[in-house]
Amino acid sequence: MKNVLEARQAGVNRRKRSFRDYAKYGYRILLGALFRRKVDQCGKLLRVAGGVTVSKAKHARLIIGDNVLLFKDTGFYLDSGEAVIEIGDHTFINRRSEIICKKHVKIGSHCAISWDVAIMDTDIHRIEGSADTKPTVIGDHVWIGNKAIILKGVTIGEGAVVAAGSVVSKDVAPYTLVAGVPAKLVREDVRWHV
């Protein structure tokens, strides 16, 4: 498996890059440097590909790891003073995805968050007799398909895949594929590659 990944990476490294590719990469690095002002803690080589919304209450914290890529129209909504959003190294969040947090949302390293995904640790509005917020944790190397919704209190295990359009309301075991509304186990022992 390691040899396959090394061979694939070598092929990517040999790809001929145009001046336009380098200019786009440089522009994303520049936007990332400007975006750092909105972040409480940030690793190296943050890349931003367009406007990103950050709505933060006083004392809320946005923590971003190394080599993170944020695409256009991504939104971070930290709706209380104790809200913390953490994003691990080498993770990318695609267009129009939103993270809504009142307490704690943690996304691991090497994750692929597709476009139009909603991740939240709150119901936004409180329903009597239930907790209005519970931490949401997404493990390392998780792939979340487009238009999926990850609800409060969910833990998604390492290497898991969430199919497009799924609504995840319960924990997802590591290295499994879930799909549907509500999301249910489709396959076990899943491995995915970029």
PDB file of C-alpha atoms in Angstrom:
ATOM      1  CA  MET A   1       0.000   0.000   0.000  1.00  0.00           C
ATOM      2  CA  LYS A   2       2.823   2.378   0.867  1.00  0.00           C
ATOM      3  CA  ASN A   3       4.468   1.736  -2.536  1.00  0.00           C
ATOM      4  CA  VAL A   4       1.210   2.558  -4.339  1.00  0.00           C
ATOM      5  CA  LEU A   5       0.931   5.868  -2.480  1.00  0.00           C
ATOM      6  CA  GLU A   6       4.593   6.705  -3.162  1.00  0.00           C
ATOM      7  CA  ALA A   7       4.180   5.914  -6.861  1.00  0.00           C
ATOM      8  CA  ARG A   8       1.021   8.015  -7.060  1.00  0.00           C
ATOM      9  CA  GLN A   9       2.762  10.925  -5.296  1.00  0.00           C
ATOM     10  CA  ALA A  10       5.769  10.638  -7.617  1.00  0.00           C
ATOM     11  CA  GLY A  11       3.374  10.889 -10.588  1.00  0.00           C
ATOM     12  CA  VAL A  12       1.798  14.006  -9.109  1.00  0.00           C
ATOM     13  CA  ASN A  13       5.226  15.552  -8.511  1.00  0.00           C
ATOM     14  CA  ARG A  14       6.248  14.913 -12.142  1.00  0.00           C
ATOM     15  CA  ARG A  15       3.164  16.632 -13.526  1.00  0.00           C
ATOM     16  CA  LYS A  16       4.101  19.651 -15.560  1.00  0.00           C
ATOM     17  CA  ARG A  17       2.908  22.790 -13.817  1.00  0.00           C
ATOM     18  CA  SER A  18       2.139  25.955 -15.725  1.00  0.00           C
ATOM     19  CA  PHE A  19       2.836  29.519 -14.683  1.00  0.00           C
ATOM     20  CA  ARG A  20      -0.884  29.827 -14.010  1.00  0.00           C
ATOM     21  CA  ASP A  21      -0.727  26.926 -11.492  1.00  0.00           C
ATOM     22  CA  TYR A  22       2.091  28.640  -9.601  1.00  0.00           C
ATOM     23  CA  ALA A  23       0.285  31.997  -9.689  1.00  0.00           C
ATOM     24  CA  LYS A  24      -2.911  30.421  -8.300  1.00  0.00           C
ATOM     25  CA  TYR A  25      -0.947  28.698  -5.520  1.00  0.00           C
ATOM     26  CA  GLY A  26       0.812  31.969  -4.637  1.00  0.00           C
ATOM     27  CA  TYR A  27      -2.476  33.869  -4.595  1.00  0.00           C
ATOM     28  CA  ARG A  28      -3.999  31.307  -2.217  1.00  0.00           C
ATOM     29  CA  ILE A  29      -0.966  31.625   0.089  1.00  0.00           C
ATOM     30  CA  LEU A  30      -1.386  35.425   0.045  1.00  0.00           C
ATOM     31  CA  LEU A  31      -5.102  35.179   0.904  1.00  0.00           C
ATOM     32  CA  GLY A  32      -4.190  32.702   3.647  1.00  0.00           C
ATOM     33  CA  ALA A  33      -1.703  35.172   5.122  1.00  0.00           C
ATOM     34  CA  LEU A  34      -4.398  37.863   5.170  1.00  0.00           C
ATOM     35  CA  PHE A  35      -6.947  35.434   6.626  1.00  0.00           C
ATOM     36  CA  ARG A  36      -4.655  34.707   9.612  1.00  0.00           C
ATOM     37  CA  ARG A  37      -5.944  37.911  11.240  1.00  0.00           C
ATOM     38  CA  LYS A  38      -9.294  36.173  11.794  1.00  0.00           C
ATOM     39  CA  VAL A  39      -7.720  33.050  13.317  1.00  0.00           C
ATOM     40  CA  ASP A  40      -6.620  32.575  16.933  1.00  0.00           C
ATOM     41  CA  GLN A  41      -3.973  29.971  16.145  1.00  0.00           C
ATOM     42  CA  CYS A  42      -2.728  28.974  12.701  1.00  0.00           C
ATOM     43  CA  GLY A  43      -0.129  26.577  11.331  1.00  0.00           C
ATOM     44  CA  LYS A  44       2.070  27.118   8.298  1.00  0.00           C
ATOM     45  CA  LEU A  45       0.969  27.358   4.663  1.00  0.00           C
ATOM     46  CA  LEU A  46      -2.711  28.160   5.137  1.00  0.00           C
ATOM     47  CA  ARG A  47      -4.256  28.540   1.678  1.00  0.00           C
ATOM     48  CA  VAL A  48      -7.533  30.336   1.040  1.00  0.00           C
ATOM     49  CA  ALA A  49      -9.253  30.206  -2.365  1.00  0.00           C
ATOM     50  CA  GLY A  50     -11.712  33.099  -2.141  1.00  0.00           C
ATOM     51  CA  GLY A  51     -13.806  34.822   0.502  1.00  0.00           C
ATOM     52  CA  VAL A  52     -14.302  32.917   3.768  1.00  0.00           C
ATOM     53  CA  THR A  53     -16.791  34.049   6.428  1.00  0.00           C
ATOM     54  CA  VAL A  54     -15.847  34.076  10.108  1.00  0.00           C
ATOM     55  CA  SER A  55     -18.505  35.142  12.606  1.00  0.00           C
ATOM     56  CA  LYS A  56     -17.046  34.972  16.121  1.00  0.00           C
ATOM     57  CA  ALA A  57     -18.348  35.836  19.554  1.00  0.00           C
ATOM     58  CA  LYS A  58     -15.857  37.472  21.907  1.00  0.00           C
ATOM     59  CA  HIS A  59     -13.438  34.881  23.384  1.00  0.00           C
ATOM     60  CA  ALA A  60     -14.396  32.200  20.812  1.00  0.00           C
ATOM     61  CA  ARG A  61     -11.415  30.410  19.218  1.00  0.00           C
ATOM     62  CA  LEU A  62     -10.703  29.284  15.655  1.00  0.00           C
ATOM     63  CA  ILE A  63      -7.643  26.994  15.467  1.00  0.00           C
ATOM     64  CA  ILE A  64      -6.243  25.860  12.107  1.00  0.00           C
ATOM     65  CA  GLY A  65      -3.363  23.400  11.544  1.00  0.00           C
ATOM     66  CA  ASP A  66      -0.616  23.216   8.897  1.00  0.00           C
ATOM     67  CA  ASN A  67      -1.296  23.083   5.138  1.00  0.00           C
ATOM     68  CA  VAL A  68      -5.049  23.631   5.393  1.00  0.00           C
ATOM     69  CA  LEU A  69      -6.980  24.702   2.272  1.00  0.00           C
ATOM     70  CA  LEU A  70     -10.240  26.664   2.584  1.00  0.00           C
ATOM     71  CA  PHE A  71     -12.280  27.207  -0.564  1.00  0.00           C
ATOM     72  CA  LYS A  72     -14.524  30.127  -1.475  1.00  0.00           C
ATOM     73  CA  ASP A  73     -17.626  30.821   0.629  1.00  0.00           C
ATOM     74  CA  THR A  74     -16.668  28.497   3.494  1.00  0.00           C
ATOM     75  CA  GLY A  75     -18.258  29.734   6.734  1.00  0.00           C
ATOM     76  CA  PHE A  76     -17.220  29.479  10.382  1.00  0.00           C
ATOM     77  CA  TYR A  77     -19.884  30.512  12.895  1.00  0.00           C
ATOM     78  CA  LEU A  78     -18.687  30.561  16.507  1.00  0.00           C
ATOM     79  CA  ASP A  79     -21.881  31.552  18.277  1.00  0.00           C
ATOM     80  CA  SER A  80     -20.763  31.752  21.923  1.00  0.00           C
ATOM     81  CA  GLY A  81     -17.782  32.938  23.914  1.00  0.00           C
ATOM     82  CA  GLU A  82     -16.818  29.347  24.717  1.00  0.00           C
ATOM     83  CA  ALA A  83     -16.980  28.092  21.118  1.00  0.00           C
ATOM     84  CA  VAL A  84     -13.866  26.379  19.729  1.00  0.00           C
ATOM     85  CA  ILE A  85     -13.426  25.108  16.167  1.00  0.00           C
ATOM     86  CA  GLU A  86     -10.272  23.063  15.504  1.00  0.00           C
ATOM     87  CA  ILE A  87      -9.113  21.949  12.061  1.00  0.00           C
ATOM     88  CA  GLY A  88      -6.204  19.495  11.750  1.00  0.00           C
ATOM     89  CA  ASP A  89      -3.226  19.482   9.378  1.00  0.00           C
ATOM     90  CA  HIS A  90      -3.628  18.862   5.616  1.00  0.00           C
ATOM     91  CA  THR A  91      -7.428  19.129   5.719  1.00  0.00           C
ATOM     92  CA  PHE A  92      -9.434  20.907   3.045  1.00  0.00           C
ATOM     93  CA  ILE A  93     -12.918  22.338   3.275  1.00  0.00           C
ATOM     94  CA  ASN A  94     -14.663  22.902  -0.027  1.00  0.00           C
ATOM     95  CA  ARG A  95     -17.036  25.599  -1.307  1.00  0.00           C
ATOM     96  CA  ARG A  96     -20.041  26.768   0.700  1.00  0.00           C
ATOM     97  CA  SER A  97     -19.458  24.368   3.602  1.00  0.00           C
ATOM     98  CA  GLU A  98     -20.342  25.714   7.050  1.00  0.00           C
ATOM     99  CA  ILE A  99     -19.279  24.869  10.576  1.00  0.00           C
ATOM    100  CA  ILE A 100     -21.650  26.088  13.297  1.00  0.00           C
ATOM    101  CA  CYS A 101     -20.323  25.908  16.849  1.00  0.00           C
ATOM    102  CA  LYS A 102     -21.458  26.890  20.335  1.00  0.00           C
ATOM    103  CA  LYS A 103     -19.003  24.709  22.318  1.00  0.00           C
ATOM    104  CA  HIS A 104     -16.610  22.479  20.346  1.00  0.00           C
ATOM    105  CA  VAL A 105     -16.209  21.146  16.822  1.00  0.00           C
ATOM    106  CA  LYS A 106     -13.008  19.257  16.030  1.00  0.00           C
ATOM    107  CA  ILE A 107     -11.984  18.109  12.551  1.00  0.00           C
ATOM    108  CA  GLY A 108      -8.927  15.858  12.310  1.00  0.00           C
ATOM    109  CA  SER A 109      -5.957  15.827   9.947  1.00  0.00           C
ATOM    110  CA  HIS A 110      -6.014  14.766   6.269  1.00  0.00           C
ATOM    111  CA  CYS A 111      -9.798  15.195   5.998  1.00  0.00           C
ATOM    112  CA  ALA A 112     -11.683  15.952   2.785  1.00  0.00           C
ATOM    113  CA  ILE A 113     -14.824  18.002   3.422  1.00  0.00           C
ATOM    114  CA  SER A 114     -16.781  18.369   0.183  1.00  0.00           C
ATOM    115  CA  TRP A 115     -18.939  21.321  -0.898  1.00  0.00           C
ATOM    116  CA  ASP A 116     -22.216  22.382   0.783  1.00  0.00           C
ATOM    117  CA  VAL A 117     -21.504  20.347   3.955  1.00  0.00           C
ATOM    118  CA  ALA A 118     -22.927  21.480   7.324  1.00  0.00           C
ATOM    119  CA  ILE A 119     -21.164  20.468  10.541  1.00  0.00           C
ATOM    120  CA  MET A 120     -22.637  21.565  13.857  1.00  0.00           C
ATOM    121  CA  ASP A 121     -22.508  20.971  17.598  1.00  0.00           C
ATOM    122  CA  THR A 122     -25.862  22.634  18.273  1.00  0.00           C
ATOM    123  CA  ASP A 123     -29.526  22.537  17.283  1.00  0.00           C
ATOM    124  CA  ILE A 124     -29.353  26.363  17.086  1.00  0.00           C
ATOM    125  CA  HIS A 125     -32.758  26.591  18.805  1.00  0.00           C
ATOM    126  CA  ARG A 126     -33.287  24.827  22.119  1.00  0.00           C
ATOM    127  CA  ILE A 127     -35.887  22.092  22.519  1.00  0.00           C
ATOM    128  CA  GLU A 128     -37.107  21.672  26.104  1.00  0.00           C
ATOM    129  CA  GLY A 129     -35.744  18.590  27.815  1.00  0.00           C
ATOM    130  CA  SER A 130     -32.708  18.141  25.553  1.00  0.00           C
ATOM    131  CA  ALA A 131     -29.176  19.509  25.560  1.00  0.00           C
ATOM    132  CA  ASP A 132     -28.851  22.244  22.972  1.00  0.00           C
ATOM    133  CA  THR A 133     -25.165  21.536  22.354  1.00  0.00           C
ATOM    134  CA  LYS A 134     -22.845  18.493  22.333  1.00  0.00           C
ATOM    135  CA  PRO A 135     -19.277  18.322  20.947  1.00  0.00           C
ATOM    136  CA  THR A 136     -18.873  17.060  17.396  1.00  0.00           C
ATOM    137  CA  VAL A 137     -15.637  15.234  16.529  1.00  0.00           C
ATOM    138  CA  ILE A 138     -14.455  14.164  13.098  1.00  0.00           C
ATOM    139  CA  GLY A 139     -11.418  11.860  13.204  1.00  0.00           C
ATOM    140  CA  ASP A 140      -8.347  11.835  10.958  1.00  0.00           C
ATOM    141  CA  HIS A 141      -8.559  10.942   7.253  1.00  0.00           C
ATOM    142  CA  VAL A 142     -12.357  11.271   7.017  1.00  0.00           C
ATOM    143  CA  TRP A 143     -14.103  11.999   3.711  1.00  0.00           C
ATOM    144  CA  ILE A 144     -17.462  13.771   3.884  1.00  0.00           C
ATOM    145  CA  GLY A 145     -19.435  13.892   0.630  1.00  0.00           C
ATOM    146  CA  ASN A 146     -21.256  16.948  -0.696  1.00  0.00           C
ATOM    147  CA  LYS A 147     -24.445  18.192   0.977  1.00  0.00           C
ATOM    148  CA  ALA A 148     -23.949  15.934   4.007  1.00  0.00           C
ATOM    149  CA  ILE A 149     -25.074  17.193   7.412  1.00  0.00           C
ATOM    150  CA  ILE A 150     -23.209  16.228  10.580  1.00  0.00           C
ATOM    151  CA  LEU A 151     -25.394  16.866  13.635  1.00  0.00           C
ATOM    152  CA  LYS A 152     -24.457  17.666  17.235  1.00  0.00           C
ATOM    153  CA  GLY A 153     -22.801  15.071  19.438  1.00  0.00           C
ATOM    154  CA  VAL A 154     -21.582  12.891  16.565  1.00  0.00           C
ATOM    155  CA  THR A 155     -18.124  11.297  16.518  1.00  0.00           C
ATOM    156  CA  ILE A 156     -16.903  10.082  13.124  1.00  0.00           C
ATOM    157  CA  GLY A 157     -14.072   7.559  13.412  1.00  0.00           C
ATOM    158  CA  GLU A 158     -10.754   7.620  11.588  1.00  0.00           C
ATOM    159  CA  GLY A 159     -10.837   6.721   7.891  1.00  0.00           C
ATOM    160  CA  ALA A 160     -14.646   6.788   7.644  1.00  0.00           C
ATOM    161  CA  VAL A 161     -16.560   7.961   4.570  1.00  0.00           C
ATOM    162  CA  VAL A 162     -19.893   9.813   4.708  1.00  0.00           C
ATOM    163  CA  ALA A 163     -21.790   9.563   1.414  1.00  0.00           C
ATOM    164  CA  ALA A 164     -23.196  12.627  -0.342  1.00  0.00           C
ATOM    165  CA  GLY A 165     -26.517  13.891   0.990  1.00  0.00           C
ATOM    166  CA  SER A 166     -26.337  11.906   4.240  1.00  0.00           C
ATOM    167  CA  VAL A 167     -27.629  13.187   7.578  1.00  0.00           C
ATOM    168  CA  VAL A 168     -25.375  11.834  10.329  1.00  0.00           C
ATOM    169  CA  SER A 169     -27.116  11.790  13.708  1.00  0.00           C
ATOM    170  CA  LYS A 170     -25.220   8.893  15.364  1.00  0.00           C
ATOM    171  CA  ASP A 171     -21.547   7.972  15.757  1.00  0.00           C
ATOM    172  CA  VAL A 172     -19.752   6.466  12.762  1.00  0.00           C
ATOM    173  CA  ALA A 173     -17.245   3.654  13.362  1.00  0.00           C
ATOM    174  CA  PRO A 174     -13.699   3.944  11.937  1.00  0.00           C
ATOM    175  CA  TYR A 175     -13.147   2.751   8.340  1.00  0.00           C
ATOM    176  CA  THR A 176     -16.833   2.447   7.504  1.00  0.00           C
ATOM    177  CA  LEU A 177     -19.047   3.952   4.804  1.00  0.00           C
ATOM    178  CA  VAL A 178     -22.381   5.434   5.884  1.00  0.00           C
ATOM    179  CA  ALA A 179     -25.157   6.795   3.683  1.00  0.00           C
ATOM    180  CA  GLY A 180     -28.763   7.925   3.819  1.00  0.00           C
ATOM    181  CA  VAL A 181     -31.184   9.943   5.917  1.00  0.00           C
ATOM    182  CA  PRO A 182     -30.517   9.102   8.677  1.00  0.00           C
ATOM    183  CA  ALA A 183     -27.065   7.734   7.797  1.00  0.00           C
ATOM    184  CA  LYS A 184     -26.715   3.962   8.160  1.00  0.00           C
ATOM    185  CA  LEU A 185     -23.803   1.563   7.733  1.00  0.00           C
ATOM    186  CA  VAL A 186     -23.304   0.545   4.098  1.00  0.00           C
ATOM    187  CA  ARG A 187     -19.832  -1.021   4.139  1.00  0.00           C
ATOM    188  CA  GLU A 188     -17.062  -1.878   6.579  1.00  0.00           C
ATOM    189  CA  ASP A 189     -13.265  -1.926   6.146  1.00  0.00           C
ATOM    190  CA  VAL A 190     -13.312   1.031   3.733  1.00  0.00           C
ATOM    191  CA  ARG A 191     -10.072   2.642   2.533  1.00  0.00           C
ATOM    192  CA  TRP A 192     -10.035   5.819   0.429  1.00  0.00           C
ATOM    193  CA  HIS A 193      -7.353   7.882  -1.322  1.00  0.00           C
ATOM    194  CA  VAL A 194      -7.225  11.384  -2.722  1.00  0.00           C
TER     195      VAL A 194
END
